[in-house]
Amino acid sequence: MATLLDITVSGAINLLTAFIFLLAFAILRLQPFNDRVYFPKWYLKGLRNSPTRSGAFVTRFVNLDFRSYLKFLNWMPEALKMPEPELIEHAGLDSAVYLRIYLMGLKIFVPIAMLAWAVLVPVNWTNKTLELDKLVANVTASDIDKLSISNIPLKSHRFWAHIVVAYAFTFWTCYVLLGEYAKVASMRLRFLSSEKRRPDQFTVLVRNVPPDPDESVSELVEHFFLVNHPDHYLTHQVVCNANKLASLVKKKKKMQNWLDYYQLKFSRNQSQRPTMKTGFLGCWGEKVDAIDHHIAEIDKLSKEIKTERELVLKDPKSIMPAAFVSFKTRWGAAVCAQTQQSSNPTLWLTDWAPEPRDVYWQNLAIPYVSLTVRKLIIAVAFFFLTFFFMIPIAFVQSLASIEGIEKAAPFLKPIIETKFIKSFIQGFLPGIALKLFLIFLPTILMIMSKFEGFISISSLERRSATRYYIFVIVNVFLGSILTGAAFEQLDSFLKQSAGEIPKTIGVAIPMKATFFITYIMVDGWAGIAGEVLMLKPLIIYHLKNFFLVKTEKDREEAMDPGSLGFNTGEPRIQLYFLLGLVYAPVTPVLLPFIIIFFAFAYVVFRHQIINVYNQEYESGAQFWPDVHGRIIVGLVISQLLMMGLLSTKEAAQSTPFLIALPVLTIAFHRYCKGRYEPAFVRYPLQEAMIKDTLERAREPHFNLKAYLQSAYVHPVFKESEEDEDDYVSEKLETESVLVPTKRQSRRNTPVPSKISGASSPSLSEPVKEHGEP
């Protein structure tokens, strides 16, 4: 158990680490040769140019204006200056709403901390329970424990203070959550109504198209929507399995990068042509000329790509029973996306199409019937991952303790027992060990989500974030608590009834407060400071810049601005919400550490969003219901554990008054879900009609069909050479032309035919250019 000295040492180490990171960032960001690393967002928008090439040679790489170094923390107030409407215009609604999560943390925990320190800390401190236990039962306790609920004796009337404050915490948290939900829902609707035209506003993804022996998928889709949406259907694009083609294109691009590298190397030293070995990783195999080898490989891949492209376009087996269907109006798309299309609810499944840059194309080739099996497999795999991961976490954390190290290496005991080393181990090592152990978890969870078959990057990140959050609750929160005194009694814990579990965990919670304080400082202070330093992108950029960059385009591709990483960032925030809500009535001393995290992270991520991150997609804050729901889960967990803790304190008269809290909290959540969640999962027809009407009035002759025709063509076709693009475009155009059908339903179309029986609406209406009546 960490003492106050251990916490002080840990705080000093983490503050020093954070200061070094910030100082290094402040110096590195001022250097001209790092400009593209720390301000890539502005380069991608075309609003920033490379540092001047005039003047002395040194000034092209190093900033010699020493006055600029005196204001090395000036970036912090600069990050706060951009107003929220401008931030939404600059970075999108997803980024702006993501920042509101940090602000919401401050809104919740600053008043809670003030109330807890004003009421609970004096109530806890003015007891001598732990001092008496030390004398009678030889119980170990630190000064921090004296500020917690552990210092109150059994059956004390002082527990009423904790119950009243728990009610106050719950009502205040729900009040803030209600205001934020209403605000974000309003922001989303306003954003959707003011947003510029996007292909996904007019397009739905249709899956599980039933097979037909007489018609191709393309013909079947067009016939179905001409019959069932005759006034609104515009065009469609069938989904093809181009995964093999995409892998060939990716391989060719990799080969081209190596060719560029060897050609650049040869241009710098023409006395000797570069060579390489053809074996694995260039470690063995035949020694060949590197440039000639890569040219030959690229030519070979080009032929394979051309052959595979023709196969994809011609082979019916490569066409999936799915299509992107576009409509003439947003209203028509909203009706289709939000209604059942067939009497068989398992066929003709429609949902809003992701925006083109959000589509995860590899998963579109997964047969819809296999998705349920995939989800079942991943559910089982995640269950075992979550619960078996607790064993190595417990093992690592046991080693990262005084007792664990002394047991594993007895000869280190004289060194470990020195005051500073002991404080370092107890105050710093457990937190850093846990953080290092979780490094590869996000990658594993993202692989699981991809295997499940989600068809957009945003849905992949949201599912991965959900699993990460569950994992954090079970392993980081409950696992870390049980790793302490309760973990030693794991056998009895597993045999307990469900009603006894909150009691067992409740007893262990106050004892682990010091561990979570050290973890917050490692992850939430030094870790956030490391985020702004961007050491990995900095190194990768300069390696690419030295070995591969030949043109400005190459230099732009060498930038790695990254994105928010919702799948990792949001679950981490939720852990701090959970810790704050659980420990606020139990050990309020933890709250200031959480408040520092929220304030510091808000400034850092605001800077990153403004200057660095380039978000891969824009979902219109569709993730907010998940954020709200997880805070509600944290609130209910804190209430249940508080009930368990008080029941162990034999506060039989006061404990029942807490039963109403989870009931009220769940009722509040159901209200919010019914009142605000529809704005995040549906598009109101009224809003769609208003936007369509305004757009028709402003641009009556806009060629919407031409705008949507190729919006959802697989990007692997768009990356082709120019002459091949014409060929692909021609093939895709041909694919949408109908042939006479044998199906009876086509001859019995229940609406007057506007076109000939053998032609497509794409041929019946002349294409209008801008300005043409």
PDB file of C-alpha atoms in Angstrom, residues 318-556:
ATOM      1  CA  SER A 318     -17.264 -11.409 -57.493  1.00  0.00           C
ATOM      2  CA  ILE A 319     -20.510  -9.408 -57.221  1.00  0.00           C
ATOM      3  CA  MET A 320     -21.874  -9.466 -53.678  1.00  0.00           C
ATOM      4  CA  PRO A 321     -25.617  -9.489 -52.864  1.00  0.00           C
ATOM      5  CA  ALA A 322     -25.391  -5.874 -51.733  1.00  0.00           C
ATOM      6  CA  ALA A 323     -25.479  -2.426 -53.295  1.00  0.00           C
ATOM      7  CA  PHE A 324     -25.258   1.274 -52.555  1.00  0.00           C
ATOM      8  CA  VAL A 325     -28.567   2.742 -53.716  1.00  0.00           C
ATOM      9  CA  SER A 326     -28.845   6.500 -54.216  1.00  0.00           C
ATOM     10  CA  PHE A 327     -32.038   8.565 -54.276  1.00  0.00           C
ATOM     11  CA  LYS A 328     -33.075  11.882 -55.774  1.00  0.00           C
ATOM     12  CA  THR A 329     -33.774  13.400 -52.357  1.00  0.00           C
ATOM     13  CA  ARG A 330     -32.665  13.041 -48.772  1.00  0.00           C
ATOM     14  CA  TRP A 331     -36.301  12.427 -47.895  1.00  0.00           C
ATOM     15  CA  GLY A 332     -36.433   9.396 -50.180  1.00  0.00           C
ATOM     16  CA  ALA A 333     -33.188   8.032 -48.735  1.00  0.00           C
ATOM     17  CA  ALA A 334     -34.448   8.563 -45.153  1.00  0.00           C
ATOM     18  CA  VAL A 335     -37.681   6.693 -45.858  1.00  0.00           C
ATOM     19  CA  CYS A 336     -35.790   3.767 -47.391  1.00  0.00           C
ATOM     20  CA  ALA A 337     -33.086   3.591 -44.711  1.00  0.00           C
ATOM     21  CA  GLN A 338     -35.546   3.684 -41.814  1.00  0.00           C
ATOM     22  CA  THR A 339     -38.257   1.289 -43.047  1.00  0.00           C
ATOM     23  CA  GLN A 340     -38.672  -2.433 -43.733  1.00  0.00           C
ATOM     24  CA  GLN A 341     -38.481  -3.163 -47.450  1.00  0.00           C
ATOM     25  CA  SER A 342     -39.853  -6.691 -47.684  1.00  0.00           C
ATOM     26  CA  SER A 343     -42.388  -8.945 -45.969  1.00  0.00           C
ATOM     27  CA  ASN A 344     -39.412 -11.130 -45.124  1.00  0.00           C
ATOM     28  CA  PRO A 345     -37.472  -9.062 -42.557  1.00  0.00           C
ATOM     29  CA  THR A 346     -34.235 -10.911 -43.342  1.00  0.00           C
ATOM     30  CA  LEU A 347     -34.140  -9.797 -47.002  1.00  0.00           C
ATOM     31  CA  TRP A 348     -33.515  -6.395 -48.599  1.00  0.00           C
ATOM     32  CA  LEU A 349     -32.018  -4.997 -45.398  1.00  0.00           C
ATOM     33  CA  THR A 350     -31.414  -1.257 -45.659  1.00  0.00           C
ATOM     34  CA  ASP A 351     -29.434   1.124 -43.524  1.00  0.00           C
ATOM     35  CA  TRP A 352     -27.777   4.481 -44.019  1.00  0.00           C
ATOM     36  CA  ALA A 353     -24.634   4.177 -46.095  1.00  0.00           C
ATOM     37  CA  PRO A 354     -21.476   5.429 -44.398  1.00  0.00           C
ATOM     38  CA  GLU A 355     -19.824   8.379 -46.067  1.00  0.00           C
ATOM     39  CA  PRO A 356     -17.396   7.119 -48.755  1.00  0.00           C
ATOM     40  CA  ARG A 357     -14.241   7.761 -46.713  1.00  0.00           C
ATOM     41  CA  ASP A 358     -15.806   5.956 -43.731  1.00  0.00           C
ATOM     42  CA  VAL A 359     -16.507   2.716 -45.627  1.00  0.00           C
ATOM     43  CA  TYR A 360     -14.386  -0.262 -44.572  1.00  0.00           C
ATOM     44  CA  TRP A 361     -14.345  -1.895 -47.998  1.00  0.00           C
ATOM     45  CA  GLN A 362     -12.797  -5.228 -46.991  1.00  0.00           C
ATOM     46  CA  ASN A 363     -15.843  -6.179 -44.915  1.00  0.00           C
ATOM     47  CA  LEU A 364     -18.345  -5.476 -47.675  1.00  0.00           C
ATOM     48  CA  ALA A 365     -17.222  -8.741 -49.263  1.00  0.00           C
ATOM     49  CA  ILE A 366     -18.288 -10.780 -46.202  1.00  0.00           C
ATOM     50  CA  PRO A 367     -21.544 -12.696 -46.868  1.00  0.00           C
ATOM     51  CA  TYR A 368     -24.308 -11.340 -44.675  1.00  0.00           C
ATOM     52  CA  VAL A 369     -25.372 -14.828 -43.532  1.00  0.00           C
ATOM     53  CA  SER A 370     -21.978 -15.396 -41.900  1.00  0.00           C
ATOM     54  CA  LEU A 371     -22.109 -12.259 -39.738  1.00  0.00           C
ATOM     55  CA  THR A 372     -24.111 -13.908 -36.936  1.00  0.00           C
ATOM     56  CA  VAL A 373     -21.620 -16.776 -36.698  1.00  0.00           C
ATOM     57  CA  ARG A 374     -18.720 -14.319 -36.693  1.00  0.00           C
ATOM     58  CA  LYS A 375     -20.287 -12.307 -33.870  1.00  0.00           C
ATOM     59  CA  LEU A 376     -20.808 -15.449 -31.813  1.00  0.00           C
ATOM     60  CA  ILE A 377     -17.174 -16.520 -32.295  1.00  0.00           C
ATOM     61  CA  ILE A 378     -15.880 -13.080 -31.285  1.00  0.00           C
ATOM     62  CA  ALA A 379     -18.207 -12.924 -28.261  1.00  0.00           C
ATOM     63  CA  VAL A 380     -16.745 -16.190 -26.960  1.00  0.00           C
ATOM     64  CA  ALA A 381     -13.188 -15.096 -27.764  1.00  0.00           C
ATOM     65  CA  PHE A 382     -13.679 -11.756 -26.011  1.00  0.00           C
ATOM     66  CA  PHE A 383     -15.095 -13.488 -22.935  1.00  0.00           C
ATOM     67  CA  PHE A 384     -11.972 -15.633 -22.573  1.00  0.00           C
ATOM     68  CA  LEU A 385      -9.667 -12.709 -23.393  1.00  0.00           C
ATOM     69  CA  THR A 386     -11.277 -10.539 -20.721  1.00  0.00           C
ATOM     70  CA  PHE A 387     -11.314 -13.009 -17.862  1.00  0.00           C
ATOM     71  CA  PHE A 388      -8.046 -14.793 -18.554  1.00  0.00           C
ATOM     72  CA  PHE A 389      -6.246 -11.488 -18.989  1.00  0.00           C
ATOM     73  CA  MET A 390      -6.764 -10.870 -15.286  1.00  0.00           C
ATOM     74  CA  ILE A 391      -4.221 -13.576 -14.457  1.00  0.00           C
ATOM     75  CA  PRO A 392      -1.193 -11.985 -16.223  1.00  0.00           C
ATOM     76  CA  ILE A 393      -2.256  -8.532 -15.007  1.00  0.00           C
ATOM     77  CA  ALA A 394      -2.326  -9.798 -11.425  1.00  0.00           C
ATOM     78  CA  PHE A 395       1.036 -11.498 -11.936  1.00  0.00           C
ATOM     79  CA  VAL A 396       2.689  -8.390 -13.377  1.00  0.00           C
ATOM     80  CA  GLN A 397       1.286  -6.155 -10.659  1.00  0.00           C
ATOM     81  CA  SER A 398       2.403  -8.569  -7.955  1.00  0.00           C
ATOM     82  CA  LEU A 399       5.928  -8.382  -9.350  1.00  0.00           C
ATOM     83  CA  ALA A 400       5.703  -4.586  -9.446  1.00  0.00           C
ATOM     84  CA  SER A 401       5.451  -4.462  -5.651  1.00  0.00           C
ATOM     85  CA  ILE A 402       7.929  -4.571  -2.799  1.00  0.00           C
ATOM     86  CA  GLU A 403       6.915  -8.064  -1.723  1.00  0.00           C
ATOM     87  CA  GLY A 404       6.890  -9.395  -5.282  1.00  0.00           C
ATOM     88  CA  ILE A 405      10.361  -8.104  -6.134  1.00  0.00           C
ATOM     89  CA  GLU A 406      11.840  -9.341  -2.853  1.00  0.00           C
ATOM     90  CA  LYS A 407      10.327 -12.771  -3.426  1.00  0.00           C
ATOM     91  CA  ALA A 408      11.558 -12.969  -7.036  1.00  0.00           C
ATOM     92  CA  ALA A 409      14.996 -11.471  -6.330  1.00  0.00           C
ATOM     93  CA  PRO A 410      15.922 -11.688  -2.623  1.00  0.00           C
ATOM     94  CA  PHE A 411      19.402 -10.231  -3.237  1.00  0.00           C
ATOM     95  CA  LEU A 412      17.798  -6.866  -4.129  1.00  0.00           C
ATOM     96  CA  LYS A 413      16.201  -6.501  -0.693  1.00  0.00           C
ATOM     97  CA  PRO A 414      18.852  -4.129   0.784  1.00  0.00           C
ATOM     98  CA  ILE A 415      18.490  -1.800  -2.225  1.00  0.00           C
ATOM     99  CA  ILE A 416      14.697  -1.944  -2.327  1.00  0.00           C
ATOM    100  CA  GLU A 417      14.324  -1.149   1.352  1.00  0.00           C
ATOM    101  CA  THR A 418      16.034   2.245   0.953  1.00  0.00           C
ATOM    102  CA  LYS A 419      13.485   5.012   1.414  1.00  0.00           C
ATOM    103  CA  PHE A 420      13.500   6.598  -2.068  1.00  0.00           C
ATOM    104  CA  ILE A 421      13.649   3.307  -4.016  1.00  0.00           C
ATOM    105  CA  LYS A 422      10.802   1.903  -1.945  1.00  0.00           C
ATOM    106  CA  SER A 423       8.686   5.011  -2.577  1.00  0.00           C
ATOM    107  CA  PHE A 424       9.508   4.849  -6.305  1.00  0.00           C
ATOM    108  CA  ILE A 425       8.416   1.205  -6.567  1.00  0.00           C
ATOM    109  CA  GLN A 426       5.193   1.639  -4.589  1.00  0.00           C
ATOM    110  CA  GLY A 427       4.249   4.991  -6.096  1.00  0.00           C
ATOM    111  CA  PHE A 428       5.265   4.613  -9.736  1.00  0.00           C
ATOM    112  CA  LEU A 429       6.040   1.053 -10.829  1.00  0.00           C
ATOM    113  CA  PRO A 430       2.538  -0.561 -10.532  1.00  0.00           C
ATOM    114  CA  GLY A 431       0.919   2.149 -12.643  1.00  0.00           C
ATOM    115  CA  ILE A 432       3.511   2.045 -15.421  1.00  0.00           C
ATOM    116  CA  ALA A 433       3.485  -1.785 -15.408  1.00  0.00           C
ATOM    117  CA  LEU A 434      -0.284  -1.847 -15.966  1.00  0.00           C
ATOM    118  CA  LYS A 435      -0.092   0.762 -18.738  1.00  0.00           C
ATOM    119  CA  LEU A 436       2.674  -1.112 -20.570  1.00  0.00           C
ATOM    120  CA  PHE A 437       0.755  -4.362 -20.265  1.00  0.00           C
ATOM    121  CA  LEU A 438      -2.244  -2.848 -22.097  1.00  0.00           C
ATOM    122  CA  ILE A 439      -0.302  -1.485 -25.085  1.00  0.00           C
ATOM    123  CA  PHE A 440      -1.374  -4.158 -27.571  1.00  0.00           C
ATOM    124  CA  LEU A 441      -4.966  -4.499 -26.350  1.00  0.00           C
ATOM    125  CA  PRO A 442      -6.505  -1.861 -28.725  1.00  0.00           C
ATOM    126  CA  THR A 443      -4.979  -3.624 -31.735  1.00  0.00           C
ATOM    127  CA  ILE A 444      -6.377  -6.986 -30.618  1.00  0.00           C
ATOM    128  CA  LEU A 445      -9.851  -5.531 -30.074  1.00  0.00           C
ATOM    129  CA  MET A 446      -9.828  -3.759 -33.444  1.00  0.00           C
ATOM    130  CA  ILE A 447      -8.916  -7.042 -35.183  1.00  0.00           C
ATOM    131  CA  MET A 448     -11.882  -8.651 -33.420  1.00  0.00           C
ATOM    132  CA  SER A 449     -14.224  -5.889 -34.604  1.00  0.00           C
ATOM    133  CA  LYS A 450     -12.998  -6.234 -38.177  1.00  0.00           C
ATOM    134  CA  PHE A 451     -13.570  -9.978 -38.073  1.00  0.00           C
ATOM    135  CA  GLU A 452     -17.156  -9.354 -36.941  1.00  0.00           C
ATOM    136  CA  GLY A 453     -17.867  -7.626 -40.253  1.00  0.00           C
ATOM    137  CA  PHE A 454     -18.720  -3.998 -39.483  1.00  0.00           C
ATOM    138  CA  ILE A 455     -18.725  -2.028 -42.723  1.00  0.00           C
ATOM    139  CA  SER A 456     -17.577   1.419 -41.553  1.00  0.00           C
ATOM    140  CA  ILE A 457     -14.508   2.687 -39.720  1.00  0.00           C
ATOM    141  CA  SER A 458     -16.709   4.615 -37.282  1.00  0.00           C
ATOM    142  CA  SER A 459     -18.709   1.499 -36.336  1.00  0.00           C
ATOM    143  CA  LEU A 460     -15.459  -0.470 -35.989  1.00  0.00           C
ATOM    144  CA  GLU A 461     -14.123   2.124 -33.573  1.00  0.00           C
ATOM    145  CA  ARG A 462     -17.363   2.302 -31.603  1.00  0.00           C
ATOM    146  CA  ARG A 463     -17.549  -1.491 -31.204  1.00  0.00           C
ATOM    147  CA  SER A 464     -13.867  -1.649 -30.263  1.00  0.00           C
ATOM    148  CA  ALA A 465     -14.426   1.162 -27.746  1.00  0.00           C
ATOM    149  CA  THR A 466     -17.331  -0.754 -26.187  1.00  0.00           C
ATOM    150  CA  ARG A 467     -15.184  -3.838 -25.715  1.00  0.00           C
ATOM    151  CA  TYR A 468     -12.278  -1.773 -24.405  1.00  0.00           C
ATOM    152  CA  TYR A 469     -14.618  -0.207 -21.838  1.00  0.00           C
ATOM    153  CA  ILE A 470     -15.863  -3.628 -20.660  1.00  0.00           C
ATOM    154  CA  PHE A 471     -12.262  -4.804 -20.467  1.00  0.00           C
ATOM    155  CA  VAL A 472     -11.273  -1.713 -18.457  1.00  0.00           C
ATOM    156  CA  ILE A 473     -14.074  -2.291 -15.942  1.00  0.00           C
ATOM    157  CA  VAL A 474     -13.287  -5.970 -15.465  1.00  0.00           C
ATOM    158  CA  ASN A 475      -9.483  -5.934 -15.550  1.00  0.00           C
ATOM    159  CA  VAL A 476      -8.227  -2.424 -14.814  1.00  0.00           C
ATOM    160  CA  PHE A 477     -10.873  -1.456 -12.255  1.00  0.00           C
ATOM    161  CA  LEU A 478     -12.208  -4.654 -10.666  1.00  0.00           C
ATOM    162  CA  GLY A 479      -9.049  -6.621 -11.500  1.00  0.00           C
ATOM    163  CA  SER A 480      -6.778  -4.063  -9.849  1.00  0.00           C
ATOM    164  CA  ILE A 481      -9.007  -3.975  -6.776  1.00  0.00           C
ATOM    165  CA  LEU A 482      -9.099  -7.757  -6.485  1.00  0.00           C
ATOM    166  CA  THR A 483      -5.350  -7.974  -7.053  1.00  0.00           C
ATOM    167  CA  GLY A 484      -5.024  -6.522  -3.575  1.00  0.00           C
ATOM    168  CA  ALA A 485      -6.264  -8.152  -0.404  1.00  0.00           C
ATOM    169  CA  ALA A 486      -9.370  -9.601  -2.036  1.00  0.00           C
ATOM    170  CA  PHE A 487      -7.401 -11.346  -4.801  1.00  0.00           C
ATOM    171  CA  GLU A 488      -5.646 -13.444  -2.210  1.00  0.00           C
ATOM    172  CA  GLN A 489      -9.085 -14.812  -1.341  1.00  0.00           C
ATOM    173  CA  LEU A 490     -10.164 -15.275  -4.971  1.00  0.00           C
ATOM    174  CA  ASP A 491     -11.333 -18.834  -4.350  1.00  0.00           C
ATOM    175  CA  SER A 492     -13.800 -17.740  -1.696  1.00  0.00           C
ATOM    176  CA  PHE A 493     -14.765 -14.737  -3.833  1.00  0.00           C
ATOM    177  CA  LEU A 494     -15.790 -16.968  -6.731  1.00  0.00           C
ATOM    178  CA  LYS A 495     -17.892 -19.137  -4.397  1.00  0.00           C
ATOM    179  CA  GLN A 496     -19.810 -16.213  -2.959  1.00  0.00           C
ATOM    180  CA  SER A 497     -23.392 -15.410  -3.901  1.00  0.00           C
ATOM    181  CA  ALA A 498     -24.053 -12.471  -6.219  1.00  0.00           C
ATOM    182  CA  GLY A 499     -25.301 -10.373  -3.299  1.00  0.00           C
ATOM    183  CA  GLU A 500     -21.992 -10.757  -1.453  1.00  0.00           C
ATOM    184  CA  ILE A 501     -19.807  -9.572  -4.355  1.00  0.00           C
ATOM    185  CA  PRO A 502     -20.478  -5.811  -3.847  1.00  0.00           C
ATOM    186  CA  LYS A 503     -19.504  -6.246  -0.186  1.00  0.00           C
ATOM    187  CA  THR A 504     -16.195  -7.925  -1.039  1.00  0.00           C
ATOM    188  CA  ILE A 505     -15.306  -5.319  -3.644  1.00  0.00           C
ATOM    189  CA  GLY A 506     -16.582  -2.510  -1.443  1.00  0.00           C
ATOM    190  CA  VAL A 507     -14.158  -3.469   1.318  1.00  0.00           C
ATOM    191  CA  ALA A 508     -11.242  -3.527  -1.106  1.00  0.00           C
ATOM    192  CA  ILE A 509     -12.033  -0.198  -2.832  1.00  0.00           C
ATOM    193  CA  PRO A 510     -10.630   2.195  -0.187  1.00  0.00           C
ATOM    194  CA  MET A 511      -7.413   0.154   0.023  1.00  0.00           C
ATOM    195  CA  LYS A 512      -6.718   0.592  -3.728  1.00  0.00           C
ATOM    196  CA  ALA A 513      -7.209   4.372  -3.860  1.00  0.00           C
ATOM    197  CA  THR A 514      -3.461   4.994  -3.731  1.00  0.00           C
ATOM    198  CA  PHE A 515      -2.849   2.622  -6.650  1.00  0.00           C
ATOM    199  CA  PHE A 516      -5.379   4.464  -8.814  1.00  0.00           C
ATOM    200  CA  ILE A 517      -3.846   7.801  -7.852  1.00  0.00           C
ATOM    201  CA  THR A 518      -0.469   6.601  -9.123  1.00  0.00           C
ATOM    202  CA  TYR A 519      -2.091   5.188 -12.278  1.00  0.00           C
ATOM    203  CA  ILE A 520      -3.840   8.509 -12.982  1.00  0.00           C
ATOM    204  CA  MET A 521      -0.537  10.364 -12.702  1.00  0.00           C
ATOM    205  CA  VAL A 522       1.250   7.927 -15.027  1.00  0.00           C
ATOM    206  CA  ASP A 523      -1.491   7.639 -17.638  1.00  0.00           C
ATOM    207  CA  GLY A 524      -3.337  10.939 -17.269  1.00  0.00           C
ATOM    208  CA  TRP A 525      -0.454  13.327 -16.636  1.00  0.00           C
ATOM    209  CA  ALA A 526       2.760  12.014 -18.191  1.00  0.00           C
ATOM    210  CA  GLY A 527       0.814   9.998 -20.787  1.00  0.00           C
ATOM    211  CA  ILE A 528      -1.121  13.029 -22.038  1.00  0.00           C
ATOM    212  CA  ALA A 529       2.065  15.094 -22.180  1.00  0.00           C
ATOM    213  CA  GLY A 530       3.601  12.329 -24.299  1.00  0.00           C
ATOM    214  CA  GLU A 531       0.603  12.584 -26.655  1.00  0.00           C
ATOM    215  CA  VAL A 532       1.440  16.166 -27.606  1.00  0.00           C
ATOM    216  CA  LEU A 533       5.132  15.337 -28.130  1.00  0.00           C
ATOM    217  CA  MET A 534       4.244  12.844 -30.914  1.00  0.00           C
ATOM    218  CA  LEU A 535       7.600  11.098 -30.735  1.00  0.00           C
ATOM    219  CA  LYS A 536       6.669   8.168 -32.992  1.00  0.00           C
ATOM    220  CA  PRO A 537       5.248  10.302 -35.884  1.00  0.00           C
ATOM    221  CA  LEU A 538       8.268  12.601 -35.551  1.00  0.00           C
ATOM    222  CA  ILE A 539      10.759   9.742 -36.001  1.00  0.00           C
ATOM    223  CA  ILE A 540       8.789   8.086 -38.820  1.00  0.00           C
ATOM    224  CA  TYR A 541       8.415  11.366 -40.713  1.00  0.00           C
ATOM    225  CA  HIS A 542      12.140  12.104 -40.659  1.00  0.00           C
ATOM    226  CA  LEU A 543      13.007   8.531 -41.686  1.00  0.00           C
ATOM    227  CA  LYS A 544      10.615   8.788 -44.649  1.00  0.00           C
ATOM    228  CA  ASN A 545      11.824  12.283 -45.434  1.00  0.00           C
ATOM    229  CA  PHE A 546      15.422  11.097 -45.577  1.00  0.00           C
ATOM    230  CA  PHE A 547      14.944   7.824 -47.468  1.00  0.00           C
ATOM    231  CA  LEU A 548      11.861   8.209 -49.685  1.00  0.00           C
ATOM    232  CA  VAL A 549      10.898  11.848 -50.254  1.00  0.00           C
ATOM    233  CA  LYS A 550      11.696  13.238 -53.695  1.00  0.00           C
ATOM    234  CA  THR A 551       8.775  15.578 -54.390  1.00  0.00           C
ATOM    235  CA  GLU A 552       6.349  17.760 -52.433  1.00  0.00           C
ATOM    236  CA  LYS A 553       3.702  15.075 -52.887  1.00  0.00           C
ATOM    237  CA  ASP A 554       6.046  12.527 -51.297  1.00  0.00           C
ATOM    238  CA  ARG A 555       6.649  14.912 -48.412  1.00  0.00           C
ATOM    239  CA  GLU A 556       2.911  15.320 -47.874  1.00  0.00           C
TER     240      GLU A 556
END
